[in-house]
Tab-separated table of N, CA and C in Angstrom:
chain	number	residue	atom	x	y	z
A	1	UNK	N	-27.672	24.735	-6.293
A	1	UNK	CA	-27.651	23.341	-6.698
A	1	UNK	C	-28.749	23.105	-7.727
A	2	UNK	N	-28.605	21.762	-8.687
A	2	UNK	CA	-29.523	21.894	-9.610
A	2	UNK	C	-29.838	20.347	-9.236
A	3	UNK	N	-31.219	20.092	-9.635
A	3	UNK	CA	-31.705	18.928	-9.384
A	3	UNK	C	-32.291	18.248	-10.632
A	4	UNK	N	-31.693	17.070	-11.085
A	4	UNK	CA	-32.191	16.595	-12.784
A	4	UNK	C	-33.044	15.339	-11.979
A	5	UNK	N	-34.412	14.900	-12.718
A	5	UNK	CA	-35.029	13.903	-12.324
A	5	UNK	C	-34.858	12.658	-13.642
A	6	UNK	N	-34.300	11.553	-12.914
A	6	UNK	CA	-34.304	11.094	-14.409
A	6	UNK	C	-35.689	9.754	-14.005
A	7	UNK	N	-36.640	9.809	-15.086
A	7	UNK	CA	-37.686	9.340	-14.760
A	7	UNK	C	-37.828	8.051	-15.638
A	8	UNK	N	-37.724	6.506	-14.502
A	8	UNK	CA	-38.084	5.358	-14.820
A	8	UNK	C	-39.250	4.446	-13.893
A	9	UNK	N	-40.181	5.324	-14.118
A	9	UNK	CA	-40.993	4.601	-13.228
A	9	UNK	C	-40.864	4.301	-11.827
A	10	UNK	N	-40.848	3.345	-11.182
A	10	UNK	CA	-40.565	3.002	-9.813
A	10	UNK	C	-39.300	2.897	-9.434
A	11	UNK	N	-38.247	2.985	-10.206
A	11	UNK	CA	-36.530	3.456	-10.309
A	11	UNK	C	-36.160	4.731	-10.787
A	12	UNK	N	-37.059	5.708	-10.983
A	12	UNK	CA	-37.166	7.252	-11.103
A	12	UNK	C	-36.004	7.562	-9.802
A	13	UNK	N	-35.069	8.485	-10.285
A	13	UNK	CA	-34.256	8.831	-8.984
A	13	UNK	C	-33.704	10.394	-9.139
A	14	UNK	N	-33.631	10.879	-8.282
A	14	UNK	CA	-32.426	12.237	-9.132
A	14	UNK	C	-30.974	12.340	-8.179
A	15	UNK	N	-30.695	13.409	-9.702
A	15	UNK	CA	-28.990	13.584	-9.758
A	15	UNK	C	-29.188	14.758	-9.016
A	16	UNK	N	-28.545	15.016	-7.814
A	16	UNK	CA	-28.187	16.378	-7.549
A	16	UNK	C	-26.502	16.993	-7.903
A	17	UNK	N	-26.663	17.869	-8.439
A	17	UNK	CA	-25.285	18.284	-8.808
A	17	UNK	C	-25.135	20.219	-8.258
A	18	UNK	N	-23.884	20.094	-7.839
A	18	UNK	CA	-23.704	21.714	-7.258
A	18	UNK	C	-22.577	21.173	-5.818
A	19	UNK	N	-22.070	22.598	-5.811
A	19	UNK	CA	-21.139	22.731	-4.482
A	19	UNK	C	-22.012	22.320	-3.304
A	20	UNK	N	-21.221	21.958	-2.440
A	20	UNK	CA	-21.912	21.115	-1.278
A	20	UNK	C	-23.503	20.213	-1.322
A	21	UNK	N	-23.312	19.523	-2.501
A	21	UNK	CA	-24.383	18.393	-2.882
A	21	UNK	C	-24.710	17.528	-1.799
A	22	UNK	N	-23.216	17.053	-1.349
A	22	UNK	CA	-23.189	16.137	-0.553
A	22	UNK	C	-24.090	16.267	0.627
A	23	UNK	N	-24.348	16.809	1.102
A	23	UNK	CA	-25.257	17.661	1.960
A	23	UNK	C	-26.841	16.974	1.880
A	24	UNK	N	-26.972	16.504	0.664
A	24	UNK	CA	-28.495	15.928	0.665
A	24	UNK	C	-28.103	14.219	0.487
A	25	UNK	N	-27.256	14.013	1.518
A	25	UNK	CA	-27.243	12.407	1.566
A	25	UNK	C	-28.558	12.512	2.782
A	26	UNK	N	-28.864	12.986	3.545
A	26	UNK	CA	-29.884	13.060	4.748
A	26	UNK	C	-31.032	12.573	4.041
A	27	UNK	N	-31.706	13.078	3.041
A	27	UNK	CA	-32.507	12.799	1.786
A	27	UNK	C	-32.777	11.556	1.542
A	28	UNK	N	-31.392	11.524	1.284
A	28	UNK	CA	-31.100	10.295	-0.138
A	28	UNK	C	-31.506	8.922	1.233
A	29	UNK	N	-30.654	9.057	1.927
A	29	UNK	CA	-30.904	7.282	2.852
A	29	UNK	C	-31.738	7.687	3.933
A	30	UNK	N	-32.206	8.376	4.234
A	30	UNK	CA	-33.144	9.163	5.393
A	30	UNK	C	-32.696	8.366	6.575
A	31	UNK	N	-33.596	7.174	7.541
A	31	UNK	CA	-33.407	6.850	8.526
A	31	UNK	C	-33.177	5.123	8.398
A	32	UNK	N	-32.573	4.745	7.016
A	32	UNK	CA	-31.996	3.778	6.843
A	32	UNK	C	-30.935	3.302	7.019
A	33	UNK	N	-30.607	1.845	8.183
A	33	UNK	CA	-29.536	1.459	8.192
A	33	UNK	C	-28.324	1.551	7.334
A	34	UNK	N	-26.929	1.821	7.214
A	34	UNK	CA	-25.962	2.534	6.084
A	34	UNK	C	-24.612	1.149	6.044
A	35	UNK	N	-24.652	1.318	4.811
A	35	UNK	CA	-22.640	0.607	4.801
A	35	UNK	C	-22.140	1.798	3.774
A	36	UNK	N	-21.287	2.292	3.986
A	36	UNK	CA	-20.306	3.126	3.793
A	36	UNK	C	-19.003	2.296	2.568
A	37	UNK	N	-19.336	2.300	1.225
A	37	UNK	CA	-18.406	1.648	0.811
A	37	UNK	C	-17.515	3.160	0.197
A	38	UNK	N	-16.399	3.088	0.411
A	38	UNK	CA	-15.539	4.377	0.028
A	38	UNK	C	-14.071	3.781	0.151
A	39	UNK	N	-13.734	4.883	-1.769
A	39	UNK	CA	-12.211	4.736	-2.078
A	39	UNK	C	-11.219	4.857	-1.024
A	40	UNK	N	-9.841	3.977	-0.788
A	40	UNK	CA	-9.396	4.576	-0.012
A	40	UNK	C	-8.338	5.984	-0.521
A	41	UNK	N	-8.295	6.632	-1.311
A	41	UNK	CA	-7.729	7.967	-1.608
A	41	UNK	C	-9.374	8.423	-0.506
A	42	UNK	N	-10.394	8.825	-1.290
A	42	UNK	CA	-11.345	9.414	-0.898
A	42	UNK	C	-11.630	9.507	0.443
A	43	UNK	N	-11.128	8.470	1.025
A	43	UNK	CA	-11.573	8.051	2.779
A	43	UNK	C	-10.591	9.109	3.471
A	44	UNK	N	-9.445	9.263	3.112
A	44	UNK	CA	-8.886	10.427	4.009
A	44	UNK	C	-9.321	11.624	3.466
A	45	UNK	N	-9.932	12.438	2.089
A	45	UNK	CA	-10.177	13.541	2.292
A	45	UNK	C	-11.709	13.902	2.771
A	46	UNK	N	-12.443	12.796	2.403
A	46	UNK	CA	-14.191	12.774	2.772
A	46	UNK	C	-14.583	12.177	3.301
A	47	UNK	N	-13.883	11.335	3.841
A	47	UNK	CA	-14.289	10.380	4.559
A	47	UNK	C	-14.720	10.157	6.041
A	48	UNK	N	-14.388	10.752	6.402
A	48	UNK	CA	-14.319	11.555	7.947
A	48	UNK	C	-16.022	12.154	8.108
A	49	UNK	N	-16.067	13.331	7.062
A	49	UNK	CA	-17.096	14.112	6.593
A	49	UNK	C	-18.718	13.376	7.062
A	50	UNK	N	-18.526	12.337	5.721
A	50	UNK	CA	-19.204	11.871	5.151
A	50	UNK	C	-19.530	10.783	6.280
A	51	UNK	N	-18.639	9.919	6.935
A	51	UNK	CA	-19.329	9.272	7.524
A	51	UNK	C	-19.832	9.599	8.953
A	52	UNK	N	-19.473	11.015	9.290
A	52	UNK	CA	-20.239	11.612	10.259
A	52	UNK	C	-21.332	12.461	9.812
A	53	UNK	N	-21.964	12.679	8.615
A	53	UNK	CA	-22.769	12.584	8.461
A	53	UNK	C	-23.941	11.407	7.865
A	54	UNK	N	-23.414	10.589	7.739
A	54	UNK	CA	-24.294	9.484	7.098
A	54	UNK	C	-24.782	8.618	8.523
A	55	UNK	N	-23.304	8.099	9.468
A	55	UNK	CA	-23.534	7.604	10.183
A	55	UNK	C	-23.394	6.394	10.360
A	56	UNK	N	-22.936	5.462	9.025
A	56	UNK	CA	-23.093	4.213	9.196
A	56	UNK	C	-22.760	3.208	10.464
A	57	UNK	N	-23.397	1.730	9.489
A	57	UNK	CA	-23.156	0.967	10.920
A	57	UNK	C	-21.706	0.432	10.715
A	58	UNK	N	-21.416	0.694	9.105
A	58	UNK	CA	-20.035	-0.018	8.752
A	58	UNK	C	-19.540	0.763	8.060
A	59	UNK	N	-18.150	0.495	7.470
A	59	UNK	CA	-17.279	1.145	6.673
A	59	UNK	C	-16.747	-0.030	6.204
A	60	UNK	N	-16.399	0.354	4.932
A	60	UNK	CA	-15.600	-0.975	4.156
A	60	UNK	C	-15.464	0.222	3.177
A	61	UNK	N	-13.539	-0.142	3.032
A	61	UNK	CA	-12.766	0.853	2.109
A	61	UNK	C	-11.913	-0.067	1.537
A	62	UNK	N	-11.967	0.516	0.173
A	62	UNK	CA	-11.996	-0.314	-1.202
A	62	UNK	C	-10.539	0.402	-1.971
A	63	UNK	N	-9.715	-0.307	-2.000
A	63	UNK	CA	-8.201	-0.008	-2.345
A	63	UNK	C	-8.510	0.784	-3.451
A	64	UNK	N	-8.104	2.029	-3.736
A	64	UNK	CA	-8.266	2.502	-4.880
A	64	UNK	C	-7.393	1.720	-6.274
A	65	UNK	N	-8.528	2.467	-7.226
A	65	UNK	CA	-7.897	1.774	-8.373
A	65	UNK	C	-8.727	0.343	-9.216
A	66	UNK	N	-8.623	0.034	-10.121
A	66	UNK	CA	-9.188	-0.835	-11.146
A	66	UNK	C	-8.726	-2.489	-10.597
A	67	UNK	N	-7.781	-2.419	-10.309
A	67	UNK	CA	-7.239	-4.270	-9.322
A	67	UNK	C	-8.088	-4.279	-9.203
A	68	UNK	N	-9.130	-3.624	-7.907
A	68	UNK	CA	-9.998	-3.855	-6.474
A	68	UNK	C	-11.610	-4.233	-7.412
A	69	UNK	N	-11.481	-4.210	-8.593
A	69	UNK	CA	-12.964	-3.968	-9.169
A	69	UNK	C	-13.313	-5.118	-9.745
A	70	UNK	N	-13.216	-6.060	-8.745
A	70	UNK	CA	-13.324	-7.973	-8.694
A	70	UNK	C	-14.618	-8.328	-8.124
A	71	UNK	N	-15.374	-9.725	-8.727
A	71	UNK	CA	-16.843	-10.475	-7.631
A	71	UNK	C	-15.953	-10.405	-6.878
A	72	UNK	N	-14.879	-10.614	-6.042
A	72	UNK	CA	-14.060	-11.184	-4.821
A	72	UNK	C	-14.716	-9.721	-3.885
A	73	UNK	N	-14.369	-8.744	-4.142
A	73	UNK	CA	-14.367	-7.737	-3.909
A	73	UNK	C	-15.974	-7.123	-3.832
A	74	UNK	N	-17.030	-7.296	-4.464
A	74	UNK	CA	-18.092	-7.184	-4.152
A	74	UNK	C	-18.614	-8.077	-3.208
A	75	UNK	N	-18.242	-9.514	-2.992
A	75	UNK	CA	-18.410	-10.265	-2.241
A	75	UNK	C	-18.283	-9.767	-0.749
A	76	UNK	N	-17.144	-9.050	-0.472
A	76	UNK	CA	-16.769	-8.875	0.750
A	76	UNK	C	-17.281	-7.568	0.829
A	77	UNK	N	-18.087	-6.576	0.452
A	77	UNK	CA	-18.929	-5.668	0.618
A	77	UNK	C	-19.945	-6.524	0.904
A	78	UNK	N	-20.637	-7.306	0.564
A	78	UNK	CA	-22.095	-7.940	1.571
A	78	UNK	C	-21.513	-8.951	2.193
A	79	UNK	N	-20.482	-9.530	2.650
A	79	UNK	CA	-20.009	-9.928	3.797
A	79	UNK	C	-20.284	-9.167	5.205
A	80	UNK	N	-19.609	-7.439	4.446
A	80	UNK	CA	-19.350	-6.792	5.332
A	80	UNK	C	-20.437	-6.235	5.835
A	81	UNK	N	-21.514	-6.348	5.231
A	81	UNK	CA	-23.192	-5.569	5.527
A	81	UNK	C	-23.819	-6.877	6.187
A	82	UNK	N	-23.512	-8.188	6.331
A	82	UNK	CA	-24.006	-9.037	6.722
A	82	UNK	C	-23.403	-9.159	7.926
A	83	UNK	N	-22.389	-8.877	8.355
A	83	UNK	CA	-21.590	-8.709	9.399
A	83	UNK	C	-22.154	-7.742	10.383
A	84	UNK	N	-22.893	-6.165	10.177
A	84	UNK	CA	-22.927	-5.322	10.494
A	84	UNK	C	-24.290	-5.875	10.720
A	85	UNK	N	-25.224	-6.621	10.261
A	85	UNK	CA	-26.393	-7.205	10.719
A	85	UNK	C	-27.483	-6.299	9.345
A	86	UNK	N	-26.933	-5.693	8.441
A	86	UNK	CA	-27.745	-5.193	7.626
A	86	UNK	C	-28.581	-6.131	6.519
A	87	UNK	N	-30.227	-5.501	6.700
A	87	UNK	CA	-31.026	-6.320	6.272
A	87	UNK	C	-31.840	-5.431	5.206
A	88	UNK	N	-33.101	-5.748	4.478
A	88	UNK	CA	-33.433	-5.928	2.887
A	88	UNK	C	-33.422	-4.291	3.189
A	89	UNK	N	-33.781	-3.219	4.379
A	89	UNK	CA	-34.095	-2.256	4.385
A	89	UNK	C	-33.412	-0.834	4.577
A	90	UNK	N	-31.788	-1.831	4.338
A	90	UNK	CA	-30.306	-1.165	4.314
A	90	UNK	C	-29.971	-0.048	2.766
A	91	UNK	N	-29.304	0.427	3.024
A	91	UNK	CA	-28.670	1.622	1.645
A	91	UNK	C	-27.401	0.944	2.076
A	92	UNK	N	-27.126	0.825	0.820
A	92	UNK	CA	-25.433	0.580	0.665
A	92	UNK	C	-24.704	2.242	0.077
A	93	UNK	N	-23.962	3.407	0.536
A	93	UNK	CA	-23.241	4.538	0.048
A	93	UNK	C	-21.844	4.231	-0.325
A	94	UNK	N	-22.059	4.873	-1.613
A	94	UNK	CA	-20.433	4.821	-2.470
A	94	UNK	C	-20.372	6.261	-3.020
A	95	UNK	N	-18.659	6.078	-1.894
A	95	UNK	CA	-18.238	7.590	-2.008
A	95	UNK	C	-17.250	6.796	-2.894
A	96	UNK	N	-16.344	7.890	-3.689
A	96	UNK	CA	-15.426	7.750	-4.609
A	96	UNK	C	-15.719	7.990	-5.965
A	97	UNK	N	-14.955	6.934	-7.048
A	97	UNK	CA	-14.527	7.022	-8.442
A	97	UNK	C	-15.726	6.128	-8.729
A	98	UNK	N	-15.268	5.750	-10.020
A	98	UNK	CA	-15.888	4.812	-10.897
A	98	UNK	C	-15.866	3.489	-10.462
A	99	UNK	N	-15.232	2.795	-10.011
A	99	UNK	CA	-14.509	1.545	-9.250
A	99	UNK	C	-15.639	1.691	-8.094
A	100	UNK	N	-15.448	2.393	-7.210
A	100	UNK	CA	-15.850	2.492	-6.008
A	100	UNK	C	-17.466	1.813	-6.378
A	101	UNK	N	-18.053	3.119	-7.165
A	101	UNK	CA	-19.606	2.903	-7.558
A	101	UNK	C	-20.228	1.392	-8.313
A	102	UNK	N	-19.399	1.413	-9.245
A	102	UNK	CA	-19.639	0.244	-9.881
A	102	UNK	C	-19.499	-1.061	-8.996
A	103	UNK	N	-18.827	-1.331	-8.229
A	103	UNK	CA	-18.939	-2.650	-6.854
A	103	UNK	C	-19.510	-2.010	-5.896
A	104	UNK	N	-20.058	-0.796	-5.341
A	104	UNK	CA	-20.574	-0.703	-4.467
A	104	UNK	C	-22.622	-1.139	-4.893
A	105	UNK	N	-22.641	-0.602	-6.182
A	105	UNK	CA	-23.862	-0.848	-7.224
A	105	UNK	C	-23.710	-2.368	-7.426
A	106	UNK	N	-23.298	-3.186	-7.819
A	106	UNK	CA	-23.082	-4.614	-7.950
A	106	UNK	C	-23.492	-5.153	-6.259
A	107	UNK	N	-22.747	-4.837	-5.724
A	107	UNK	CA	-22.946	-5.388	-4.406
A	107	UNK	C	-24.423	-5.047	-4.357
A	108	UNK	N	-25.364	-4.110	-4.197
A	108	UNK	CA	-26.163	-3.896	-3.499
A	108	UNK	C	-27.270	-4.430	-4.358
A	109	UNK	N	-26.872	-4.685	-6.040
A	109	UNK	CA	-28.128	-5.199	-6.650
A	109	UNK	C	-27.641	-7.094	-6.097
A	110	UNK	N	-26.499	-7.834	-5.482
A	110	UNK	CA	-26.470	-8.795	-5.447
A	110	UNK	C	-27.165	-9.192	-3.754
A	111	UNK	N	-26.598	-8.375	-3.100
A	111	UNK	CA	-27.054	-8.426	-1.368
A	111	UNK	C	-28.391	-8.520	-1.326
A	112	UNK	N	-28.995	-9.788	-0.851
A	112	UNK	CA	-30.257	-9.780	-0.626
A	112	UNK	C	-31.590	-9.884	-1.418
A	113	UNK	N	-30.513	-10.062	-2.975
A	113	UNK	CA	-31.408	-9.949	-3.933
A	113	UNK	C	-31.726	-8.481	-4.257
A	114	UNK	N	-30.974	-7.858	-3.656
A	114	UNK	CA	-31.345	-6.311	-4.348
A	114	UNK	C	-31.525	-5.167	-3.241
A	115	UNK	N	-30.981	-4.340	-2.816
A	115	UNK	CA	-31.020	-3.273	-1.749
A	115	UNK	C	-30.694	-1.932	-2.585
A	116	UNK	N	-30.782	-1.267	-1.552
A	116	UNK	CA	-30.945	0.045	-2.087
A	116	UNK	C	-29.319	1.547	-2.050
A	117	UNK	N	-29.586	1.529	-3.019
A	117	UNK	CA	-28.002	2.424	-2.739
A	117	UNK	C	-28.013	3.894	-3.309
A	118	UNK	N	-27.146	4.909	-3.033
A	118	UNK	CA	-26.859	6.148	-3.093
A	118	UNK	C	-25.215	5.995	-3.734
A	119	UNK	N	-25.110	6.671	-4.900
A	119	UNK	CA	-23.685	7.050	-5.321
A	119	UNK	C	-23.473	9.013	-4.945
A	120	UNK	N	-22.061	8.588	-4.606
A	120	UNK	CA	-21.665	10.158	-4.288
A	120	UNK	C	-19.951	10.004	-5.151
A	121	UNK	N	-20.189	10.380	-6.242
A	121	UNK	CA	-19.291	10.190	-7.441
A	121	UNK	C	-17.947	11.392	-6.997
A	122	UNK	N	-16.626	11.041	-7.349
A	122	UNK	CA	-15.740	11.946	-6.556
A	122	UNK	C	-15.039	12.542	-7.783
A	123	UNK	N	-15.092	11.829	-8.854
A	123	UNK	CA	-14.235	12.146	-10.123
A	123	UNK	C	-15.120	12.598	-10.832
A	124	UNK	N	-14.545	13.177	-12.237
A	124	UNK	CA	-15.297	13.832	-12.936
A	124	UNK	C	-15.858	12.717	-14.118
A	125	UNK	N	-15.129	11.372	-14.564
A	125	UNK	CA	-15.502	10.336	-15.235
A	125	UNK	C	-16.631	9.749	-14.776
A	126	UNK	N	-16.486	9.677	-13.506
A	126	UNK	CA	-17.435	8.986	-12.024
A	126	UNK	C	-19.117	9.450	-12.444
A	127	UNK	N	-18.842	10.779	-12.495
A	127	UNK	CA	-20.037	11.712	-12.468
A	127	UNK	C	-20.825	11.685	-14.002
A	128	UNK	N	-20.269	11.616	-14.755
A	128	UNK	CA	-20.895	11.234	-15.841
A	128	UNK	C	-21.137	9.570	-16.814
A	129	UNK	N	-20.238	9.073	-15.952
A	129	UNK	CA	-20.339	7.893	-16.451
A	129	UNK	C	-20.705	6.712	-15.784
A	130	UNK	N	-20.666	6.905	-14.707
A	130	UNK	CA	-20.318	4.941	-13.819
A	130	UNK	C	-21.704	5.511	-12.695
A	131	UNK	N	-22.223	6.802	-12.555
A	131	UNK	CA	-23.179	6.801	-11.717
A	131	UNK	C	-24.842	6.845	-11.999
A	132	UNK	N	-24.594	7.399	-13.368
A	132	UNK	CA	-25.651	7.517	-13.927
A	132	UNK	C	-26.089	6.635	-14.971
A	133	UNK	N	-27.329	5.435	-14.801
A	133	UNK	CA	-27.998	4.561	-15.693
A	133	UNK	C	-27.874	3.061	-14.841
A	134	UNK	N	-27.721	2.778	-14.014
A	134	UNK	CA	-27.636	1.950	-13.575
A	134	UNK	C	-26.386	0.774	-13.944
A	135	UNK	N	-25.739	1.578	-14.176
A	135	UNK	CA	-24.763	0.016	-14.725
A	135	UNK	C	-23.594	-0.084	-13.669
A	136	UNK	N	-23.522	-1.466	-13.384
A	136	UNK	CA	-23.038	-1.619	-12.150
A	136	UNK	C	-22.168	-2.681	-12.563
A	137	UNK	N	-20.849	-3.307	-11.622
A	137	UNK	CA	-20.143	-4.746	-12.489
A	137	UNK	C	-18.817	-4.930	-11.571
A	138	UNK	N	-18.315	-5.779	-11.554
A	138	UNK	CA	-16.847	-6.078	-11.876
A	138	UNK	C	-16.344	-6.193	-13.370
A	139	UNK	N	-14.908	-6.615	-12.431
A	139	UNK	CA	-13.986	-7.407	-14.065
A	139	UNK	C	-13.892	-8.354	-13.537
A	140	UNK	N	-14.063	-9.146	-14.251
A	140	UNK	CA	-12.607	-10.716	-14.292
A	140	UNK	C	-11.446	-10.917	-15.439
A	141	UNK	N	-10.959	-11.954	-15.041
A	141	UNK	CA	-9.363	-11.973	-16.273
A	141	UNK	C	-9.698	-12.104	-17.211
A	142	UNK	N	-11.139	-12.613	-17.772
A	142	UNK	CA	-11.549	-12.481	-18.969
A	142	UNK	C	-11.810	-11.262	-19.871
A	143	UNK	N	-12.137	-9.976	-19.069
A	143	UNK	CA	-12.097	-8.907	-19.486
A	143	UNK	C	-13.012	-7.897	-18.404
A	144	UNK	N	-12.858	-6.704	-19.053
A	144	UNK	CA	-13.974	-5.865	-17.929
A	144	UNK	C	-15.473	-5.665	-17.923
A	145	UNK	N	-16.275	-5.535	-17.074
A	145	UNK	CA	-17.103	-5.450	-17.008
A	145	UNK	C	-17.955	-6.580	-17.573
A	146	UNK	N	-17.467	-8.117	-17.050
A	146	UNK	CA	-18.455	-8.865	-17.772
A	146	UNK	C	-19.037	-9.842	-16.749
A	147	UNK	N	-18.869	-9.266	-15.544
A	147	UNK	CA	-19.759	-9.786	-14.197
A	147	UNK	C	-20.598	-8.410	-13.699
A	148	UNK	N	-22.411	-8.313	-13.512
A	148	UNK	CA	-22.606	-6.751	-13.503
A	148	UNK	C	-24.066	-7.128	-13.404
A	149	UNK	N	-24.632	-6.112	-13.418
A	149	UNK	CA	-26.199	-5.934	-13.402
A	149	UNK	C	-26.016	-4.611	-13.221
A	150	UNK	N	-27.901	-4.260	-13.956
A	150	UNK	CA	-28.131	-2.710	-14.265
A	150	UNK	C	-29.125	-3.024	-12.540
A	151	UNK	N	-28.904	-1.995	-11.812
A	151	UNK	CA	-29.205	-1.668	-10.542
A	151	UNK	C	-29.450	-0.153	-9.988
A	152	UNK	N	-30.329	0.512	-10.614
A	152	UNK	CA	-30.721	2.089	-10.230
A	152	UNK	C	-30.357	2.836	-8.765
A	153	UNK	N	-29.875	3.641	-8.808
A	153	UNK	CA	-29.652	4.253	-7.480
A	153	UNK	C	-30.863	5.207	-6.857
A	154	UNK	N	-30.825	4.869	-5.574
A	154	UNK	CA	-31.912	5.936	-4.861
A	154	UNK	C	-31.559	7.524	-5.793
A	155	UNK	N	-30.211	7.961	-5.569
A	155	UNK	CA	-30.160	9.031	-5.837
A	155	UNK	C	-28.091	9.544	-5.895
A	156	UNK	N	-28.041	9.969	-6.824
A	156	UNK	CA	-26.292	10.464	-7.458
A	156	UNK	C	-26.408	12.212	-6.562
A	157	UNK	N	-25.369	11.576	-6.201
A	157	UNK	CA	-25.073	13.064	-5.049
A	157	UNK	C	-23.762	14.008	-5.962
């Protein structure tokens, strides 16, 4: 496995990339309360995996696909962490695509004023594009990506 540090000061985080990466989510959220936001394609092949190793207190699975990548839809990701009783000292995890990350990243820079999150990118667009730099968002009918905030991740699995 290779480990890139990308260095911003107190939002300094790294990318781990390599076969069985996933493996350093233990790392990434250590003994922090979890919400589990994951594609539903992704939820039946990793999903299982992943949330027996993460552990969360919740799961909230996010229709695959570009529809699902709505405020409506980030909304009900910190519904769903508010539900689960998760507070400022929670990780929000997004398994999946680009979609997945980008509202799971939105959500967590909106929840609470800002919490802390881990992307575990499933696509190959995912991995170079929507996980790395902080850019996080919905769409609305006005066009894409013009509801959003830049929101750094603990760490890209």
């Amino acid at each position: 496995m290779e480990k890139i540090n990308v260095e911003l000061g107190d939002r300094s985080y790294t990318i781990t990339v390599g076969e069985g990466c996933r493996y350093g989510i233990f790392a990434a959220i250590g003994d922090a309360p979890t919400l589990l936001v994951v594609d539903s394609t992704v939820a039946e092949l990793y999903g299982d995996e992943v949330r027996n190793a993460v552990r969360p207190r919740e799961t909230f699975v996010v229709q695959s696909g570009e529809s699902s990548k709505t405020p409506e839809t980030a909304v009900a990701i910190c519904r769903a962490a508010a539900r689960a009783g998760l507070d400022r000292h929670c990780r929000f995890v997004a398994l999946g695509g680009g979609v997945t990350g980008d509202l799971t990243g939105f959500a967590a820079a909106i929840y609470m004023r800002g919490v802390r999150f881990v992307q575990m990118p499933t696509t190959l667009l995912a991995m170079v594009d929507s996980s790395v730099g902080g850019k996080t968002g919905a769409d609305i009918p006005e066009g894409k990506n013009l509801v959003g905030a830049f929101h750094q991740p603990d760490a890209v699995l």
